[in-house]
Short mmCIF file of C-alpha atoms in Angstrom, two decimals:
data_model
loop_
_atom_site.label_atom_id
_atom_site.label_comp_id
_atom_site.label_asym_id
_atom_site.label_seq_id
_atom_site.Cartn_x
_atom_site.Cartn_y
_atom_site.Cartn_z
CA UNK Y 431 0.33 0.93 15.01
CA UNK Y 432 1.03 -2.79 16.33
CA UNK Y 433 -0.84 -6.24 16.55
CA UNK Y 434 0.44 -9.47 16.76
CA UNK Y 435 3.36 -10.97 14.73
CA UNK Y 436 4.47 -14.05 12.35
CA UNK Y 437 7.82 -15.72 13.34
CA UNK Y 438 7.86 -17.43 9.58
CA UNK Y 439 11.02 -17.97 7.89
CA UNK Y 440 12.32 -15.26 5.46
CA UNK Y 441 12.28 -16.20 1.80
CA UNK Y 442 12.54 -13.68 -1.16
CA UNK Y 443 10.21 -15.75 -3.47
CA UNK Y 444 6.91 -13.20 -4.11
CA UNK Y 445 3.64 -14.70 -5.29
CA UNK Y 446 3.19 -12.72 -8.49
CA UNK Y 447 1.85 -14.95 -11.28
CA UNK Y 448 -1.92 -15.09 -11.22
CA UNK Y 449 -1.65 -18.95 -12.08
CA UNK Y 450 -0.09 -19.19 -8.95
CA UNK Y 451 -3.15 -17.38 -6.91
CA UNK Y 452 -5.97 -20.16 -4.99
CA UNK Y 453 -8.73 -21.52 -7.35
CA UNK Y 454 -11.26 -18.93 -5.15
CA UNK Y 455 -8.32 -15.40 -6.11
CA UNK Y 456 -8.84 -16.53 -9.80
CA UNK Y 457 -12.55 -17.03 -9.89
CA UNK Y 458 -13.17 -13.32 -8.30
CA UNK Y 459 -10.79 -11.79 -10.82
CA UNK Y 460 -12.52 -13.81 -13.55
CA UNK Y 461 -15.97 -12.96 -12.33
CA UNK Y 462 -14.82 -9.02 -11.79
CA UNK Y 463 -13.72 -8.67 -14.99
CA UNK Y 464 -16.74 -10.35 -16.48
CA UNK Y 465 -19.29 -7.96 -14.80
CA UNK Y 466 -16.97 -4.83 -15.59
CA UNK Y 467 -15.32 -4.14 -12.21
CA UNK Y 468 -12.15 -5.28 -12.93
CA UNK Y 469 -10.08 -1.96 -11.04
CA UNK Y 470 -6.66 -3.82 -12.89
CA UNK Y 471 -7.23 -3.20 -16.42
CA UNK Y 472 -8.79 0.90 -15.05
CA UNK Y 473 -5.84 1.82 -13.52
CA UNK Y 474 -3.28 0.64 -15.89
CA UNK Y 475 -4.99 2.34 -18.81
CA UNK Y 476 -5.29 5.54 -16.50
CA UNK Y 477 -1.09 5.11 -15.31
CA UNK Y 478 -0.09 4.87 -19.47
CA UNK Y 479 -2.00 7.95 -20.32
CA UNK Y 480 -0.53 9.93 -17.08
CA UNK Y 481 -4.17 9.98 -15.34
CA UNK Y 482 -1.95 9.63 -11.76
CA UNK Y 483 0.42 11.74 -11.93
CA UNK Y 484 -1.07 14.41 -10.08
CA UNK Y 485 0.14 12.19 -7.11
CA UNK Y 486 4.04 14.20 -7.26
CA UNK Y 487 2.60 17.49 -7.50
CA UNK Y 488 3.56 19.71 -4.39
CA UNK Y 489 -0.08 19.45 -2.82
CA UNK Y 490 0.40 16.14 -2.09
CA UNK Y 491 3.78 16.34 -0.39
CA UNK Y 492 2.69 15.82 3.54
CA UNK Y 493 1.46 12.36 3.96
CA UNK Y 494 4.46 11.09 1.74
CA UNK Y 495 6.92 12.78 3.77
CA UNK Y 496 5.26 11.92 7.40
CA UNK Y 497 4.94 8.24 6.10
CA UNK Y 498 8.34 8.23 5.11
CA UNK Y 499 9.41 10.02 8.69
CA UNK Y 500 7.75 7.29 10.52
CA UNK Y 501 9.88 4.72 8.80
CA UNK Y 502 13.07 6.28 9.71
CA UNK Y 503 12.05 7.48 13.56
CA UNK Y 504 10.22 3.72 14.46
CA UNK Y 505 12.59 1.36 11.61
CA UNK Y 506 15.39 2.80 10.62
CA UNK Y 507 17.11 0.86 8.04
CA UNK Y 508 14.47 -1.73 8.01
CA UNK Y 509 12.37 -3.94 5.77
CA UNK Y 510 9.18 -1.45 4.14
CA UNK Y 511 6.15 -2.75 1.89
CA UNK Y 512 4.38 -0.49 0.68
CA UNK Y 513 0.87 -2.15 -0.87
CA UNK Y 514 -0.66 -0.33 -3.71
CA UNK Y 515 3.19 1.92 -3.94
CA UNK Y 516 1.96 3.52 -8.00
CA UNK Y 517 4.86 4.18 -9.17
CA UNK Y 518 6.83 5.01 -6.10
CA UNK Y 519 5.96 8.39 -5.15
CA UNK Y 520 6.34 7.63 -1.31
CA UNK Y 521 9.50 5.29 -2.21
CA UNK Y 522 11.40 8.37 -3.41
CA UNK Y 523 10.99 9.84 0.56
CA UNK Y 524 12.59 7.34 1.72
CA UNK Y 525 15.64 8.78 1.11
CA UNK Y 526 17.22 6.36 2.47
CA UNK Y 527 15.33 5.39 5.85
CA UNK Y 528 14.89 2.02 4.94
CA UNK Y 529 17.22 -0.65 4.36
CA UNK Y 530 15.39 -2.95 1.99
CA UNK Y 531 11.96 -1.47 0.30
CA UNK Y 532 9.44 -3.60 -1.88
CA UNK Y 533 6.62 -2.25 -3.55
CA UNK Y 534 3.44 -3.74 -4.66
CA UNK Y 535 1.24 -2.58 -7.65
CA UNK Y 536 -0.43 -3.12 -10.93
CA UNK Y 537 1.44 -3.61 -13.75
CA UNK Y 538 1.40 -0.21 -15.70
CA UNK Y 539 2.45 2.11 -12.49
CA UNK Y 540 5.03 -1.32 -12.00
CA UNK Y 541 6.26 -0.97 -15.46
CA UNK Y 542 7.04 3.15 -14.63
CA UNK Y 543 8.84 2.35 -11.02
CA UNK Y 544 11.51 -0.60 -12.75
CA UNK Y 545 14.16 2.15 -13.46
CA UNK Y 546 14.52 2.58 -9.63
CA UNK Y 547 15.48 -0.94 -8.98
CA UNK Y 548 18.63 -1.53 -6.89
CA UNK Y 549 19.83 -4.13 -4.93
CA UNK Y 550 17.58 -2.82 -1.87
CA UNK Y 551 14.66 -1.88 -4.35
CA UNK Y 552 12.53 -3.83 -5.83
CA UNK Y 553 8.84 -3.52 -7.60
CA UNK Y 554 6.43 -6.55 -8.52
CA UNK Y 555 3.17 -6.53 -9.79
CA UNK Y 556 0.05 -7.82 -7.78
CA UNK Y 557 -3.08 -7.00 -6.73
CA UNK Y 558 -3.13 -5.80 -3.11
CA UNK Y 559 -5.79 -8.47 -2.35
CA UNK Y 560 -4.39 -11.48 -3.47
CA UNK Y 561 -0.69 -10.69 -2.75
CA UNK Y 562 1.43 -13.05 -0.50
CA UNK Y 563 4.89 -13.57 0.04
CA UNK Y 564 7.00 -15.15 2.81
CA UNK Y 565 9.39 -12.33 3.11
CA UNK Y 566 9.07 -10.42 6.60
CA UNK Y 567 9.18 -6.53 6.93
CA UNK Y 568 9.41 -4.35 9.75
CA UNK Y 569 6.69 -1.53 8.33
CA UNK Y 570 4.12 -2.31 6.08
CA UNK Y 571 2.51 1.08 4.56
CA UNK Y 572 -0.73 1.72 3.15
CA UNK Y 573 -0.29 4.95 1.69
CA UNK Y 574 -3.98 6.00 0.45
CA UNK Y 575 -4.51 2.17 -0.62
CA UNK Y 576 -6.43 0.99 2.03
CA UNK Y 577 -9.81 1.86 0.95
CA UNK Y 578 -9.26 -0.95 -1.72
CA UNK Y 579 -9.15 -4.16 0.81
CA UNK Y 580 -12.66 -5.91 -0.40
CA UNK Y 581 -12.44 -6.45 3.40
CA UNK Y 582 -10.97 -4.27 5.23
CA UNK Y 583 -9.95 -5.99 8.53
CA UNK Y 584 -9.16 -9.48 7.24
CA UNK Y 585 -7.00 -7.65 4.75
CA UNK Y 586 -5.44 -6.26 7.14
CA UNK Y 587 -5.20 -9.49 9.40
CA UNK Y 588 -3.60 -11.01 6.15
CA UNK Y 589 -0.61 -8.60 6.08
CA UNK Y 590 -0.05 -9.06 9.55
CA UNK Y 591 1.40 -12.36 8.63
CA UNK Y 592 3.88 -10.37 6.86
CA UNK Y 593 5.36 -8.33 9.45
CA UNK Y 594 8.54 -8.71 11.20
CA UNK Y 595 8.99 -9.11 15.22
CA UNK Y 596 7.50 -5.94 16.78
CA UNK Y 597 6.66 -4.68 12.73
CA UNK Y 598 4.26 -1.55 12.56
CA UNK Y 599 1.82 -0.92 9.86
CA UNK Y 600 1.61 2.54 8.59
CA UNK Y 601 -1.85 3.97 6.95
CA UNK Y 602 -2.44 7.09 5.62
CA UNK Y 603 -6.21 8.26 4.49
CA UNK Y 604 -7.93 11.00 2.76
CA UNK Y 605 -9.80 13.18 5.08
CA UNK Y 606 -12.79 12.43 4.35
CA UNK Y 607 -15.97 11.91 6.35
CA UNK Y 608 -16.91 8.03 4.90
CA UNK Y 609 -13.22 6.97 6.11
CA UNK Y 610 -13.97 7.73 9.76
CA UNK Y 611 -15.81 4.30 9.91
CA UNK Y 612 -12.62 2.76 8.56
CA UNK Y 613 -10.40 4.35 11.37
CA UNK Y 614 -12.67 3.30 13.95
CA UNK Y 615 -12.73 -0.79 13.09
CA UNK Y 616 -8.36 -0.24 12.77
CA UNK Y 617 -8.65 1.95 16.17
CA UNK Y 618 -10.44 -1.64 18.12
CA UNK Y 619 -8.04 -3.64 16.89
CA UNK Y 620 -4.37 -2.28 16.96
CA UNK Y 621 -2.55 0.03 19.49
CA UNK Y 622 -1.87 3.37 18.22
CA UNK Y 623 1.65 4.43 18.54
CA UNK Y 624 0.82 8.16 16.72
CA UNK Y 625 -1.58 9.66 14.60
CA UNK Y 626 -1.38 13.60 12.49
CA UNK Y 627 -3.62 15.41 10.47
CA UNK Y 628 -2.38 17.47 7.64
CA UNK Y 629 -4.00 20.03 5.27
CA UNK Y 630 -2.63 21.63 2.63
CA UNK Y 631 -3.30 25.31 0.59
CA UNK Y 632 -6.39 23.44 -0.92
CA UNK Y 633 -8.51 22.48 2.38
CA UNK Y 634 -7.25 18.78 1.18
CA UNK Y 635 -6.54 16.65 4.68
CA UNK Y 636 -4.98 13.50 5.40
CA UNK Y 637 -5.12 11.57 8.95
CA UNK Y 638 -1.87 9.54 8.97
#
């Protein structure tokens, strides 16, 4: 799917370091971790002790691969963000489709992805709603992330900013019936180039 465009300058500086985030980005996190909904400090625990990585298993094969597809039918060889990438599951079906690949994540499923670093790889750690860079790309993917924009369309306005000339943005989403809602505001806003639905053995779908 498409929307409108930045023309800002390319820069490979990425705004990682929480001191770095706006006074508002570091009063939330404070206050989120004060009340006990601080997602950061979850997931990371869950990552060490192997809690995600049901992720590779065979099951969840489809929307990787028809993410990664996309990316090598509608950018081949281009610039790919993928926000909230865990340790890189879609990266690896890639395969080479894209020419330059960044992926954005907590630290813990960070710290598993840095033995994939190349020169056309990279991995930082951020949180998917404070995250900014001035880099450009021509496909930024949500890969089953999406749900976890505190607001969904000026999240998604945000990371518009990010994308290339003519860039596409790339969502994939669980099947299930709560999401609909979520389809429906991206739907009114951005023109949809192409849209499947997968199952697989276990009655699990995905809308990508």
């Amino acid at each position: 799917m498409t929307s409108r465009t930045s023309d800002g300058p390319s820069d490979p500086s990425i705004g990682q370091d929480p001191s770095a985030l706006p006074f508002t980005a570091r009063m939330a996190r404070g206050l989120r971790r004060a009340v006990g909904l601080d997602r950061e400090t979850r997931w990371n625990r869950e990552y060490a002790e192997g809690g995600w990585d049901w992720l590779r298993n065979l099951d969840e094969l489809a929307h990787h691969c028809v993410l990664a597809g996309y990316v090598a039918y509608l950018k081949p060889g281009g610039r790919v963000l993928d926000v909230g990438c865990g340790e890189g599951v879609f990266q690896e079906q890639l395969r080479g489709a894209a020419g330059a690949y960044l992926g954005v994540d907590f630290e813990e499923p960070v710290k598993k992805a840095q033995h994939k670093v190349t020169d056309t790889t990279r991995f930082v750690v951020g949180d998917m709603n404070e995250f900014t860079t001035t880099e450009q790309f021509d496909a930024v993917v949500f890969n089953e992330s999406i749900y976890y924009l505190h607001d969904l369309m000026a999240g998604l306005q945000r990371y518009e900013r990010f994308l290339a000339p003519d860039g596409v943005l790339l969502i994939s989403m669980h099947g299930k019936e709560r999401n609909d809602t979520l389809w429906e505001q991206i739907d009114a806003r951005y023109t949809v180039l192409d849209a499947v639905t997968m199952q697989n053995r276990r009655g699990v779908k995905w809308t990508t």
